Coordinates of C-alpha atoms in Angstrom, one line a residue:
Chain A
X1 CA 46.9 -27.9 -100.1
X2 CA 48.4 -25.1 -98.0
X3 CA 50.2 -25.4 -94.5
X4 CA 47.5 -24.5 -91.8
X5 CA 49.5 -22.3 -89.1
X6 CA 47.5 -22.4 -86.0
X7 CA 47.4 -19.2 -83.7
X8 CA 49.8 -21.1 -81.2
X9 CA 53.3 -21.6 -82.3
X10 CA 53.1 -25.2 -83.7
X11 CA 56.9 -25.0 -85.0
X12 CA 58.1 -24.4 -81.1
X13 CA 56.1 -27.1 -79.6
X14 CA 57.6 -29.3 -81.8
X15 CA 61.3 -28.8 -81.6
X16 CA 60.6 -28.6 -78.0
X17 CA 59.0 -31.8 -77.8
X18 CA 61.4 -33.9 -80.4
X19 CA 64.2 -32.2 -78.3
X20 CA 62.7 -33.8 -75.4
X21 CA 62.3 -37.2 -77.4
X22 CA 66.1 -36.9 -78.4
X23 CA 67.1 -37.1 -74.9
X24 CA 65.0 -39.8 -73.6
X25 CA 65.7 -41.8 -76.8
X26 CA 69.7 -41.2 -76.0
X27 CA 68.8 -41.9 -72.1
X28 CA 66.8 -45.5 -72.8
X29 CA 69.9 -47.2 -74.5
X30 CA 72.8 -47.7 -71.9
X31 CA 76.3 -49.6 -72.1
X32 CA 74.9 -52.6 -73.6
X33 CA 77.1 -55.4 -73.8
X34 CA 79.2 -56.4 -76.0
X35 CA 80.2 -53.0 -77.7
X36 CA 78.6 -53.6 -81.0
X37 CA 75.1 -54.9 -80.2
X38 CA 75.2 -51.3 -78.2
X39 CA 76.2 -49.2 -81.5
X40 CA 73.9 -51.5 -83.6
X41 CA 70.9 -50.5 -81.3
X42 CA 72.3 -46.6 -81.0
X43 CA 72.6 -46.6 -84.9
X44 CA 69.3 -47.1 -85.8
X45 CA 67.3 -45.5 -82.7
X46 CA 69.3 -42.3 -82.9
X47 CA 69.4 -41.9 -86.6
X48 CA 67.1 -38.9 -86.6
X49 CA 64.0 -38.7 -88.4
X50 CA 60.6 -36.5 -87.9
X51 CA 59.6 -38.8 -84.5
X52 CA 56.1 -38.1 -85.8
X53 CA 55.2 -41.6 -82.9
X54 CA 56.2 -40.2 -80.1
X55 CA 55.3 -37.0 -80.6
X56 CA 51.7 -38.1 -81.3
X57 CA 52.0 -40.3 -77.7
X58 CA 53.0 -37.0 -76.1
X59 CA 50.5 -34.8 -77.6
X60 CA 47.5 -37.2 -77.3
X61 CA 48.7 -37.3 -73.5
X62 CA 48.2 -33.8 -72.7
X63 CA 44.8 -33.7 -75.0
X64 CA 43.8 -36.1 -72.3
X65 CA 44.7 -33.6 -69.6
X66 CA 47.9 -35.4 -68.4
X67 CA 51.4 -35.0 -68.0
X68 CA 53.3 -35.1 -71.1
X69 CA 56.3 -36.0 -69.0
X70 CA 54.7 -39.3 -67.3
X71 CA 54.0 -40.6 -71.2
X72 CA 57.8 -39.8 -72.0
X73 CA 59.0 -44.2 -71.5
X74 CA 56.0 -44.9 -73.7
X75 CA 57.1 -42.5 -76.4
X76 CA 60.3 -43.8 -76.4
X77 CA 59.3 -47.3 -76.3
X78 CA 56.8 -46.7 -79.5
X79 CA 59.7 -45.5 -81.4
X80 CA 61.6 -48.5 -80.0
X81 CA 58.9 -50.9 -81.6
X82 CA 58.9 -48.5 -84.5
X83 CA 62.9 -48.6 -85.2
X84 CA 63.1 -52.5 -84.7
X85 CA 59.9 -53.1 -87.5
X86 CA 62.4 -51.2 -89.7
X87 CA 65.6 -52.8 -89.0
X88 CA 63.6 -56.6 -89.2
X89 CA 61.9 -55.4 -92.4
X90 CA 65.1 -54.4 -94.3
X91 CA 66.7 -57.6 -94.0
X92 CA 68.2 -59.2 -96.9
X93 CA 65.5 -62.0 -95.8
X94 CA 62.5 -59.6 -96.5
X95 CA 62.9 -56.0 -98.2
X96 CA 66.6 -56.0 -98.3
X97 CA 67.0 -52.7 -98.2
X98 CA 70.9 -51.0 -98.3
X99 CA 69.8 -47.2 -97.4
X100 CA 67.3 -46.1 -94.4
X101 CA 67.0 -42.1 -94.0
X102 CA 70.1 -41.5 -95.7
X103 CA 72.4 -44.1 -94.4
X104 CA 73.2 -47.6 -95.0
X105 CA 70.6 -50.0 -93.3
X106 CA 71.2 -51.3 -89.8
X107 CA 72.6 -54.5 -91.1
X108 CA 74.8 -53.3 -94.1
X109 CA 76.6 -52.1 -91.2
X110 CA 76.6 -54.9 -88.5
X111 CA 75.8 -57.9 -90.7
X112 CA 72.3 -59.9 -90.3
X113 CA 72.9 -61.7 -86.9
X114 CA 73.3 -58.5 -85.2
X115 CA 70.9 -56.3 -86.8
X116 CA 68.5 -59.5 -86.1
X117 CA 69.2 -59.1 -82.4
X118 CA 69.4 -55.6 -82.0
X119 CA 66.2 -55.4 -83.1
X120 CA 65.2 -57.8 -80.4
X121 CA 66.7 -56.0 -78.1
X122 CA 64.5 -52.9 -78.7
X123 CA 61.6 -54.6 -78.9
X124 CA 62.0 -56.0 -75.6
X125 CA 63.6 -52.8 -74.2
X126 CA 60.2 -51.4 -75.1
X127 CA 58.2 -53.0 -72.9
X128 CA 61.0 -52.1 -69.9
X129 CA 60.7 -48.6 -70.3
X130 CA 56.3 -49.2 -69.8
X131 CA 57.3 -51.7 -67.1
X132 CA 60.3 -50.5 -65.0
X133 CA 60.9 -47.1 -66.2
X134 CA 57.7 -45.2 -65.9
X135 CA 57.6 -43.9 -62.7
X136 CA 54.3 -42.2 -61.3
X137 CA 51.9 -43.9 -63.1
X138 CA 48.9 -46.2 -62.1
X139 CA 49.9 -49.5 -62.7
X140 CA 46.6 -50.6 -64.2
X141 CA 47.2 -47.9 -66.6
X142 CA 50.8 -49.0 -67.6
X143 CA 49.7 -52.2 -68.0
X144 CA 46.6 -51.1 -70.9
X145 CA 49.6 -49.4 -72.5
X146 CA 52.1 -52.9 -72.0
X147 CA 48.6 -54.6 -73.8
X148 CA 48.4 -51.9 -76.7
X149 CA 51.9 -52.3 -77.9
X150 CA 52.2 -56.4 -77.7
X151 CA 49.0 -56.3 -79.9
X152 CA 49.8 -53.9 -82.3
X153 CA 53.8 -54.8 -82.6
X154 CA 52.5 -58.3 -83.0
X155 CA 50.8 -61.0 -85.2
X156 CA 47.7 -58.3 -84.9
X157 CA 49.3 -55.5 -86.2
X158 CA 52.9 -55.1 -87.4
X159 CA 53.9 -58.8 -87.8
X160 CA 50.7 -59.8 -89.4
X161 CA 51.1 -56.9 -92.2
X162 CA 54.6 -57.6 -92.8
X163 CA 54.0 -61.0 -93.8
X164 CA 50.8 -60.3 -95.7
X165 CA 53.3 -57.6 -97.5
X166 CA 55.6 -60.5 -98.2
X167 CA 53.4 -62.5 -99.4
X168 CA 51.9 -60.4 -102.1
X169 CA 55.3 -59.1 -103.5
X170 CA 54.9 -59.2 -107.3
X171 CA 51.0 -60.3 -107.0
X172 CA 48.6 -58.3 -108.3
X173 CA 46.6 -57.0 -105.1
X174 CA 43.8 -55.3 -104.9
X175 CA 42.3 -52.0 -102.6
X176 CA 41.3 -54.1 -99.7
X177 CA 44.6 -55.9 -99.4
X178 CA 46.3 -52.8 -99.7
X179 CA 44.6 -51.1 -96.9
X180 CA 44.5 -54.5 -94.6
X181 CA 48.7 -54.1 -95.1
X182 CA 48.7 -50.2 -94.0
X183 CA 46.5 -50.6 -91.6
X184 CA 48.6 -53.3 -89.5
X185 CA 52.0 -52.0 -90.9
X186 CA 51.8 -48.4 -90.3
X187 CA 48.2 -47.8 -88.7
X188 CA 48.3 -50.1 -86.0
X189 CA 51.1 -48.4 -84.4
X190 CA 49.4 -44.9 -85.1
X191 CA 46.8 -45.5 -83.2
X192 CA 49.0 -47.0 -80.4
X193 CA 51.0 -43.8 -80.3
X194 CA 47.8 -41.6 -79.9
X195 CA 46.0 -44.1 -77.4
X196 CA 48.6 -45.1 -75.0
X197 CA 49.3 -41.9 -74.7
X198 CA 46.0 -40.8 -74.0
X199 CA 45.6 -44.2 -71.6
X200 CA 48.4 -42.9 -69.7
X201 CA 46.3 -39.8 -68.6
X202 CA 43.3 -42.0 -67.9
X203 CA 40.8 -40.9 -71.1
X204 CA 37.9 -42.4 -71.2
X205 CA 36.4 -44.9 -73.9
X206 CA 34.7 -41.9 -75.8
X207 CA 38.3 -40.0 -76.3
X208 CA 40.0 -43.1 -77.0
X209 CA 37.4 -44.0 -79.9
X210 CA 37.6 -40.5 -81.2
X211 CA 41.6 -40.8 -81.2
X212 CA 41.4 -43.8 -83.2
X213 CA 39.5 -42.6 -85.7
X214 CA 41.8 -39.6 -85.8
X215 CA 44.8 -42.1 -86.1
X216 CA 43.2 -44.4 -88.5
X217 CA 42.7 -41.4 -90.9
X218 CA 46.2 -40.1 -91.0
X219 CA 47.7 -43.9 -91.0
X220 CA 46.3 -44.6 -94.3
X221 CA 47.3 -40.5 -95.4
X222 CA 50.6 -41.2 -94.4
X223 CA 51.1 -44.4 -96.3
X224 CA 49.5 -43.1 -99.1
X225 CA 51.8 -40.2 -99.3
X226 CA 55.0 -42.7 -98.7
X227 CA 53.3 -44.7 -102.2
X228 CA 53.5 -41.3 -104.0
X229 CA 56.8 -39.7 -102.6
X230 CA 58.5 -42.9 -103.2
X231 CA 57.4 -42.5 -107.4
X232 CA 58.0 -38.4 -107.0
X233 CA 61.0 -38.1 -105.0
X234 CA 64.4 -38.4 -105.4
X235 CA 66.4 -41.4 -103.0
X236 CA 68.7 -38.7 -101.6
X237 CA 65.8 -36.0 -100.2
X238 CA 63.6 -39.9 -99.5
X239 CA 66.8 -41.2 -97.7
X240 CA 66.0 -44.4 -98.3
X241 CA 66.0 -46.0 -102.4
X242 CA 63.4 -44.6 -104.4
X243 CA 61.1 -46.5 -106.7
X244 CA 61.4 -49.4 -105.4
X245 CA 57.4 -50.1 -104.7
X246 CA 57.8 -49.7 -109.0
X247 CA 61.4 -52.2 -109.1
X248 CA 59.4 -54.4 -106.4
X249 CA 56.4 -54.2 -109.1
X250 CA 54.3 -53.5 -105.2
X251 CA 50.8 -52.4 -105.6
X252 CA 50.8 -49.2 -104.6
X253 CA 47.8 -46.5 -104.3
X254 CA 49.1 -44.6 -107.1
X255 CA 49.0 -47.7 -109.5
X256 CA 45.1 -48.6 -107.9
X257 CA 43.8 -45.5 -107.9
X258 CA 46.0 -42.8 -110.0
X259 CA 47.9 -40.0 -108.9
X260 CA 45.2 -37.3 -108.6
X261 CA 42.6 -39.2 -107.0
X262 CA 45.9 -40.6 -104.8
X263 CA 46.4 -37.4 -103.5
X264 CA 42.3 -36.6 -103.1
X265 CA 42.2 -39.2 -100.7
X266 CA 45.3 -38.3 -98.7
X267 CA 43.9 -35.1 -98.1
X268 CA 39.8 -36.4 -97.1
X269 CA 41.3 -38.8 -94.5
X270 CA 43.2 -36.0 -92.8
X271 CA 40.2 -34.1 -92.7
X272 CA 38.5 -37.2 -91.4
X273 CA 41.0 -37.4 -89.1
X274 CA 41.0 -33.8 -87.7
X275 CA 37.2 -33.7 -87.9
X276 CA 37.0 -36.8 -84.7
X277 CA 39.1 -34.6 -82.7
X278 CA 37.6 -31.2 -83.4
X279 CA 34.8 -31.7 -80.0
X280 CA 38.5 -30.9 -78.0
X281 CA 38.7 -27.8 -78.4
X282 CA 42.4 -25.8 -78.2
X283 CA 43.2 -29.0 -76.8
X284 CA 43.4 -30.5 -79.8
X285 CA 45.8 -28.2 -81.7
X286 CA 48.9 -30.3 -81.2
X287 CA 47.4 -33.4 -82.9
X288 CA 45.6 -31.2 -86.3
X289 CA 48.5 -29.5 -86.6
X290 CA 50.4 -32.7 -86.6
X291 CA 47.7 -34.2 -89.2
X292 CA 48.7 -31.5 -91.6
X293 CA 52.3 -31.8 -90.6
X294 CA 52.3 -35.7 -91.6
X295 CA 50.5 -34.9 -95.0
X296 CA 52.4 -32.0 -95.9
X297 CA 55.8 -33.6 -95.3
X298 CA 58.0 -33.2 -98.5
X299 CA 60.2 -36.6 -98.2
Chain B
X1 CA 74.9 -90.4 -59.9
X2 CA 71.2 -91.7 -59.0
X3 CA 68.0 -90.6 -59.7
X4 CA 66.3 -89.0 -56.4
X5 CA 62.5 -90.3 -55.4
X6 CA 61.1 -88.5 -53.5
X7 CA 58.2 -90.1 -51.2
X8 CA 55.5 -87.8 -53.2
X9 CA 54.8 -88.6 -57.0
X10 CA 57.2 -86.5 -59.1
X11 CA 56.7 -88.2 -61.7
X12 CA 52.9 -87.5 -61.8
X13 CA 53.2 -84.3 -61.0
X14 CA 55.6 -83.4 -64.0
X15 CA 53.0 -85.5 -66.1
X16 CA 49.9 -83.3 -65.0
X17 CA 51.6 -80.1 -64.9
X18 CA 53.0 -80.2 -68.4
X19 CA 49.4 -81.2 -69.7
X20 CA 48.2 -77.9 -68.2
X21 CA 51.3 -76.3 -70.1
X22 CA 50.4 -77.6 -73.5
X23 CA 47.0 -76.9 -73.0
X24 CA 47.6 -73.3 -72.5
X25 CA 50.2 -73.1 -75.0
X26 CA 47.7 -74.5 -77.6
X27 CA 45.1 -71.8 -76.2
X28 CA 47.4 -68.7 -76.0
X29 CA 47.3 -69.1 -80.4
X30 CA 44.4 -67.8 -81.8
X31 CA 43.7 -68.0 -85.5
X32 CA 46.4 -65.6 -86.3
X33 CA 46.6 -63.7 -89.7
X34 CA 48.0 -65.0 -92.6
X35 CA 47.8 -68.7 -92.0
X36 CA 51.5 -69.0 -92.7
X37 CA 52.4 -66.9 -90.0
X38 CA 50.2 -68.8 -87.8
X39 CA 51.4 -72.3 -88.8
X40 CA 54.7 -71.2 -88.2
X41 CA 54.3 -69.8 -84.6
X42 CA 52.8 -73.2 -83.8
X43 CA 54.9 -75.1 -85.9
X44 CA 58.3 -73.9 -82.9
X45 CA 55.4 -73.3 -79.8
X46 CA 53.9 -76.5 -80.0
X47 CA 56.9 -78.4 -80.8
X48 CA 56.9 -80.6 -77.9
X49 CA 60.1 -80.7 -75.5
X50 CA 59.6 -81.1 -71.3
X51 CA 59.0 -77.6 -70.9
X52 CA 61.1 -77.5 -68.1
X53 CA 60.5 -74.2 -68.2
X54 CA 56.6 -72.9 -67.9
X55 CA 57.2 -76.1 -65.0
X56 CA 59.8 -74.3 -63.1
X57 CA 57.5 -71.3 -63.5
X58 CA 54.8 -73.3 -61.8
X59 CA 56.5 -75.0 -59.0
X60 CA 58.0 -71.7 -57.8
X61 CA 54.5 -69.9 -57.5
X62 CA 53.6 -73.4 -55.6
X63 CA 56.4 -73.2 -53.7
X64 CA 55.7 -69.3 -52.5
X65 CA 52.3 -70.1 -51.3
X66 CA 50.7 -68.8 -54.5
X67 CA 47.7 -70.8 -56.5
X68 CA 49.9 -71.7 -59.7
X69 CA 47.0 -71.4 -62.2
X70 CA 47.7 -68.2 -61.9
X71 CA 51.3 -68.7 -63.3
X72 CA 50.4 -70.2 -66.2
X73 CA 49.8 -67.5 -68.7
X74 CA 53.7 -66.1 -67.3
X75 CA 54.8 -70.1 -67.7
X76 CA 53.4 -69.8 -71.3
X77 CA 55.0 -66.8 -71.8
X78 CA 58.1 -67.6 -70.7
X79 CA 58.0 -70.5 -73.3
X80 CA 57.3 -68.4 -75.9
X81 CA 60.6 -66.1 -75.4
X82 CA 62.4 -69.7 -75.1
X83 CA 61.2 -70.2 -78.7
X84 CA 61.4 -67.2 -80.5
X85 CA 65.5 -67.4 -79.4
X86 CA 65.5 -70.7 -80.5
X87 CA 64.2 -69.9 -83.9
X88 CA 66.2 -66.4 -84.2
X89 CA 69.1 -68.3 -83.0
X90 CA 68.6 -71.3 -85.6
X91 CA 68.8 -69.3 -88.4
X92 CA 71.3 -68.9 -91.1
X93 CA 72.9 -65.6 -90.1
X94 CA 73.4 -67.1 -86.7
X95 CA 73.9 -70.7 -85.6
X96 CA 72.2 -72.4 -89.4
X97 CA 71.0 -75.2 -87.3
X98 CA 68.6 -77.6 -89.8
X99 CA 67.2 -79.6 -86.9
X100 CA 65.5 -78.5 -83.6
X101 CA 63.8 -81.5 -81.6
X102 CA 64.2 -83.7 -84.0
X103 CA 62.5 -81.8 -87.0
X104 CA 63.5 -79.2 -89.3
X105 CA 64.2 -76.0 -87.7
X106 CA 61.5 -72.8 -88.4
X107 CA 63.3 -71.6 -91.2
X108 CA 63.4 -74.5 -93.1
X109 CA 59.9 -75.0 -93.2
X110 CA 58.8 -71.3 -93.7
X111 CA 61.5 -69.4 -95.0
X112 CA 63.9 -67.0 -93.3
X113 CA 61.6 -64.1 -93.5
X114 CA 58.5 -65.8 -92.1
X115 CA 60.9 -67.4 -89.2
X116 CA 62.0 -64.0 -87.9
X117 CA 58.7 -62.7 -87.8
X118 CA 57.1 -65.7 -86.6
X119 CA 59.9 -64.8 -83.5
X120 CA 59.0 -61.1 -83.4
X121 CA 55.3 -62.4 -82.7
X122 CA 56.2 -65.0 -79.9
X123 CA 58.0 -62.9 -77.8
X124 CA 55.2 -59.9 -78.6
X125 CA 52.5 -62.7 -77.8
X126 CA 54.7 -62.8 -74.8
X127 CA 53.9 -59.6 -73.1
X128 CA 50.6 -59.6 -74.2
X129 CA 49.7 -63.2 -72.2
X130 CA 50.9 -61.2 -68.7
X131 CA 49.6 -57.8 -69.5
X132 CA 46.5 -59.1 -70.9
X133 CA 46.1 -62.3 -70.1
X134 CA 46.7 -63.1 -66.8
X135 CA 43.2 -62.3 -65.0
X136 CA 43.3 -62.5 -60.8
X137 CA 46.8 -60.7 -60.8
X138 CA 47.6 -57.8 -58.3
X139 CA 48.9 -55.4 -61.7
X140 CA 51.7 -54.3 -59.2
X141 CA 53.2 -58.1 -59.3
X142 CA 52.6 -58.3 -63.2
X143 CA 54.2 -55.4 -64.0
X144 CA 57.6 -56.7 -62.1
X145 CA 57.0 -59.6 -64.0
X146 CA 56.9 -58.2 -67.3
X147 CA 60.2 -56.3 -66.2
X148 CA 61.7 -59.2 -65.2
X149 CA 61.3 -60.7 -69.1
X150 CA 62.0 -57.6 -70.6
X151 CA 65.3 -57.6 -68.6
X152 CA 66.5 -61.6 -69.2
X153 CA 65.2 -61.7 -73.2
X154 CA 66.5 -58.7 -74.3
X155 CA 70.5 -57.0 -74.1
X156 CA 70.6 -57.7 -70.4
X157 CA 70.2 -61.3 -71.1
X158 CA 69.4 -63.5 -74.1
X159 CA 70.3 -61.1 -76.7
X160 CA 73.5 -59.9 -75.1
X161 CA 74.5 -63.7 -74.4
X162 CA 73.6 -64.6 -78.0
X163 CA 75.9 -61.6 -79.3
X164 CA 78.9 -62.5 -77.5
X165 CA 78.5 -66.1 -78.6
X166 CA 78.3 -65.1 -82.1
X167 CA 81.7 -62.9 -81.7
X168 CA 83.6 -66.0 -80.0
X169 CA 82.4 -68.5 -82.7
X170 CA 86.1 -69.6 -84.0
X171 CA 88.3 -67.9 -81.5
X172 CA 89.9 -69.4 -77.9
X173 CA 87.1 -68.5 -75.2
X174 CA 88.4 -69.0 -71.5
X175 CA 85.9 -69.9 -68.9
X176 CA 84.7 -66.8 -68.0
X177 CA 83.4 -65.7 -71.0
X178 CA 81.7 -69.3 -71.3
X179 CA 80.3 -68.6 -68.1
X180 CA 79.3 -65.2 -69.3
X181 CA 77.6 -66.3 -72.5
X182 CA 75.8 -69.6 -70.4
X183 CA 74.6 -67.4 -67.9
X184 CA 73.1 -64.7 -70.2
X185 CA 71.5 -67.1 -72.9
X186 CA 70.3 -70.2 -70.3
X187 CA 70.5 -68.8 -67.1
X188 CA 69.0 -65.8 -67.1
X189 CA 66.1 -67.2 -68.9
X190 CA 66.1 -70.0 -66.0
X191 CA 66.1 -67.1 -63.6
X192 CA 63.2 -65.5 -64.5
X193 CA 61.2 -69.1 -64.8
X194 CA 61.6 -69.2 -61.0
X195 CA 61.5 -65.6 -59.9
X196 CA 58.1 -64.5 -61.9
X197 CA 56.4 -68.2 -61.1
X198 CA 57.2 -66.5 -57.0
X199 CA 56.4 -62.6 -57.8
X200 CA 53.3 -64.0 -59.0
X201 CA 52.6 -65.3 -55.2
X202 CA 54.1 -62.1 -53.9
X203 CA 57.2 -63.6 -52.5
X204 CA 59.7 -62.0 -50.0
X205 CA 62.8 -60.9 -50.8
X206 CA 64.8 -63.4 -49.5
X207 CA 62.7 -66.1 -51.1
X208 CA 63.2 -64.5 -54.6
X209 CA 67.0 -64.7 -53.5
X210 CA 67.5 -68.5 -52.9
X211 CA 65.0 -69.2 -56.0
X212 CA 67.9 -66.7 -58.1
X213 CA 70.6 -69.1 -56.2
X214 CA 68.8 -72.1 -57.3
X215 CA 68.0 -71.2 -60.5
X216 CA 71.7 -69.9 -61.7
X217 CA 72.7 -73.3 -60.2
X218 CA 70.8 -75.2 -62.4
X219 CA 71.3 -73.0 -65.2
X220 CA 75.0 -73.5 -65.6
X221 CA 74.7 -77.5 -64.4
X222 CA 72.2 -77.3 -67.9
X223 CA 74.7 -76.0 -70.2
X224 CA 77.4 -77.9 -69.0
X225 CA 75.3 -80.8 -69.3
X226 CA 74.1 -80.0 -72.9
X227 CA 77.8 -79.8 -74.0
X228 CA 78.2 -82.8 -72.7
X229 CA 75.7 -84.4 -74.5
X230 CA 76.6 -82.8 -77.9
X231 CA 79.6 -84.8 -77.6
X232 CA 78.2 -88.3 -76.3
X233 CA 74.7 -88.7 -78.3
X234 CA 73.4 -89.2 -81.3
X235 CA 71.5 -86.6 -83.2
X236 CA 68.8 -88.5 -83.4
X237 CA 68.3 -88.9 -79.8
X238 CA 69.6 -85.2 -79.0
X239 CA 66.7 -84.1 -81.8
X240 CA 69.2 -81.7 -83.3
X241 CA 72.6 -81.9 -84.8
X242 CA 75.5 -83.6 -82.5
X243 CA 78.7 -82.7 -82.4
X244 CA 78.3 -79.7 -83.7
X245 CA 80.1 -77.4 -81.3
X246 CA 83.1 -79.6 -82.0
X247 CA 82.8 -78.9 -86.1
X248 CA 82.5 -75.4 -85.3
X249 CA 85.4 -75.5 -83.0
X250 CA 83.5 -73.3 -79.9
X251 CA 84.6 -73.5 -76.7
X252 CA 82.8 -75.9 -74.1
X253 CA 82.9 -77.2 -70.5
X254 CA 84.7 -80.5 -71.7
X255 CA 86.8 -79.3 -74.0
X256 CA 88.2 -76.3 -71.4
X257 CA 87.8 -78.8 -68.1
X258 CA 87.8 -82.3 -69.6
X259 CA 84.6 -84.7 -69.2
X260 CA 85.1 -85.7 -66.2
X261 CA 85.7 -82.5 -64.2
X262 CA 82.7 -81.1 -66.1
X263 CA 80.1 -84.3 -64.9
X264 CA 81.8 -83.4 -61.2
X265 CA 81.5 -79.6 -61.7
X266 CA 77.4 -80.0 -63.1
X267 CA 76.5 -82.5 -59.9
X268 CA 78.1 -80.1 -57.5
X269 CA 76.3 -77.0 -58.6
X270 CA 72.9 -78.7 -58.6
X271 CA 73.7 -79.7 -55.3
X272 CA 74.4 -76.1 -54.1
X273 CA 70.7 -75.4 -56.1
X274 CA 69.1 -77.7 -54.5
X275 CA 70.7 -76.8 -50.8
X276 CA 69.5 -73.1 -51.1
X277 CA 66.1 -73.8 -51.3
X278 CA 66.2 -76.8 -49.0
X279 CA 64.9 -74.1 -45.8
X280 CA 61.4 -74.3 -47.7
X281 CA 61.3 -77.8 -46.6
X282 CA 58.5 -79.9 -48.7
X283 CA 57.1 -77.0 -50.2
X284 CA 60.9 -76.8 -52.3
X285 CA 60.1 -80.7 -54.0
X286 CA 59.1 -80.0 -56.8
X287 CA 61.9 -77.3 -57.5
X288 CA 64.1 -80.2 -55.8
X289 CA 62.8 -82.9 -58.0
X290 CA 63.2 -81.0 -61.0
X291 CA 66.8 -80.1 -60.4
X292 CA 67.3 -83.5 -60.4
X293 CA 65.3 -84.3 -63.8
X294 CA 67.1 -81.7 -65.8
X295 CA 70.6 -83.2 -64.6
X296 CA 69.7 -86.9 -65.7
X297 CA 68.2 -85.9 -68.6
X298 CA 69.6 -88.6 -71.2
X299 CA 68.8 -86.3 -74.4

């Protein structure tokens, strides 16, 4: 499938906007005491990567005719929630994982207590930066958003799919279990980005629904894509150890469904996806080109 | 020293309130997905204890004029960030405590994985019961509240205290990094117990700063009391393992001060806690009363 380049400069808006991410991430984390529970949290939360989260809060904020800048603490707490879920998950205790985007996991550096805590940290730093540190904003609204992200970075959303993940490590699993795991591990906080977001401009119940349609597509895209990158790439361009779905013997969509027919349905849910948003107009550039962006991603 | 009466029926009180606490911690669990996870959320929530805690919550919103059924879903949460550090705390990367009230800690019974999620979910659940949960609220007052917790559970507080613990374990500690680590992993908690039961009623400044007098009072008298007791009880009546701060050689109140000065030094600083709220008059007897309960605790 080719790149779709939309008449408005896609590329600009989002170095712009990830540059804006950067430094709000950098801001949320100050001195932190003691010393290392500071570089533990600083490790992971400024270790790069796409910030495809917060860049969907930011862009479903202005599709809702708000203030990017006024969703900026609920960006940055989404990508809190989102780094912690990482740092939890590659414990030695659950995934144990040793590389995350090219670097040696949170607690191959710190150890396990710390990379434990530091991820608690974030988590609760999360809801401080909705809380305390989003100036400007209707408190009913900010307290929606505070709502979205307990649900979805709880036992109805993240936690639940990690342990249904656990659980079915080197079972055979079928299509519907697969999907009930993507849909709490990844699409759950998807469709927080591009509602919160939206709930911080004020949308109302008919944007919201269309948004999480549009997340729910591209949710189950990106985790199908991860399933096939994972088999296609190499660990160094992944940064994190490939094949391990197929050391893990995970079900993955390529082992349910086949490569091909893999990739077919990767690119009908984006379509899905950019289809529920289409009635916006020019407003909704940010968020197709995003879709594409997400399924055209090469690691 | 002697048990105070006072002429109205503590006793009853703390009876009736911490029905209403169990009843709304059994409530604020839903059937949660898998059932393991769920089990093991209640397995820690509902694990009994005095809940001196979601009580102090209570008693301050009584105490600032406010209806204290409208406390209750911040008493419950407050509980449930007690918990989840209990069970991150208990495991083997950090303290490898086997028994917790008597019974085998989280871990034990589910597995490490399944115990640091089961956390991750409490102290979501957590944010969710004020956000959410806490009908009748001006939003204004909840979202202080929810700062308030994000503040004391996460580096600020019980996270950061928990670090700094961890990095003594083994070495000489003088008393003000005690103090340091005591205030951030009880006290801060303890803090927040009285200061979001009183936000909820919309108290005044200067009623949010004898309750933070009171509270760090009683805080510090608790520690000091609970390293007391790990030295003098069984572990059968303690409900966890005794004399374990001795076999891993940390620093506590008698060991730095000796028992006696410690006993002197936890009586005086519940007397200061119970002098600063004192100006409230009756309205302060429950707080009053429970100062008292938590220093005669015998287990």
């Amino acid at each position: 499938m080719t790149k779709v380049i939309n008449s408005y400069d896609f590329e600009k808006y989002l170095k712009q906007t990830k540059k804006v991410i950067e430094e709000a991430l950098d801001f949320s984390l100050g001195p932190e005491n003691p010393e290392i529970l500071r570089e533990s949290m600083r490790y992971s939360l400024l270790a790069g990567g796409k910030r495809i989260r917060p860049i969907l809060c930011l862009a479903s904020c202005s599709l809702a005719g708000g203030e990017p800048s006024l969703a900026v603490p609920t960006a940055v707490a989404i990508e809190m929630i989102h780094t912690m879920s990482l740092i939890h998950d590659d414990l030695p205790a659950m995934d144990n994982d040793d590389l995350r985007r090219g670097r040696p996991t949170n607690h191959k550096v710190y150890g396990d207590a710390v990379a434990i805590l530091a991820g608690d940290a974030l988590l609760t730093r999360a809801f401080e930066m909705v809380s305390l540190r989003s100036p400007g904003v209707d408190p009913n609204r900010l307290l929606n958003v505070i709502g979205e992200l307990s649900l979805v970075a709880g036992a109805p959303g993240l936690v639940g799919g990690q342990v249904v993940d656990l659980e079915c490590e080197g079972k055979e699993v079928d299509l519907d279990t697969l999907e009930y795991i993507h849909l709490h591990k990844t699409g759950a906080l998807l469709k927080a980005c591009v509602r919160t977001g939206a709930m911080i401009a004020g949308a109302n119940e008919k944007l919201l629904q269309a948004l999480t349609t549009y997340a729910e597509g591209i949710g189950l895209a990106f985790q199908i894509i991860d399933d096939i990158l994972d088999l296609t790439s190499s660990s160094e361009k992944l940064g994190k150890t490939a094949g391990k779905d197929l050391l893990a013997d995970k079900t993955t969509y390529p082992k349910l469904l086949g490569m091909e027919e893999s990739k077919k349905r990767a690119f009908d849910l984006v379509e899905k996806a950019k289809k529920a948003i289409e009635p916006w107009g020019a407003d909704a550039n940010h968020l197709i080109s995003l879709a594409d962006f997400i399924t055209n991603r090469d690691r």
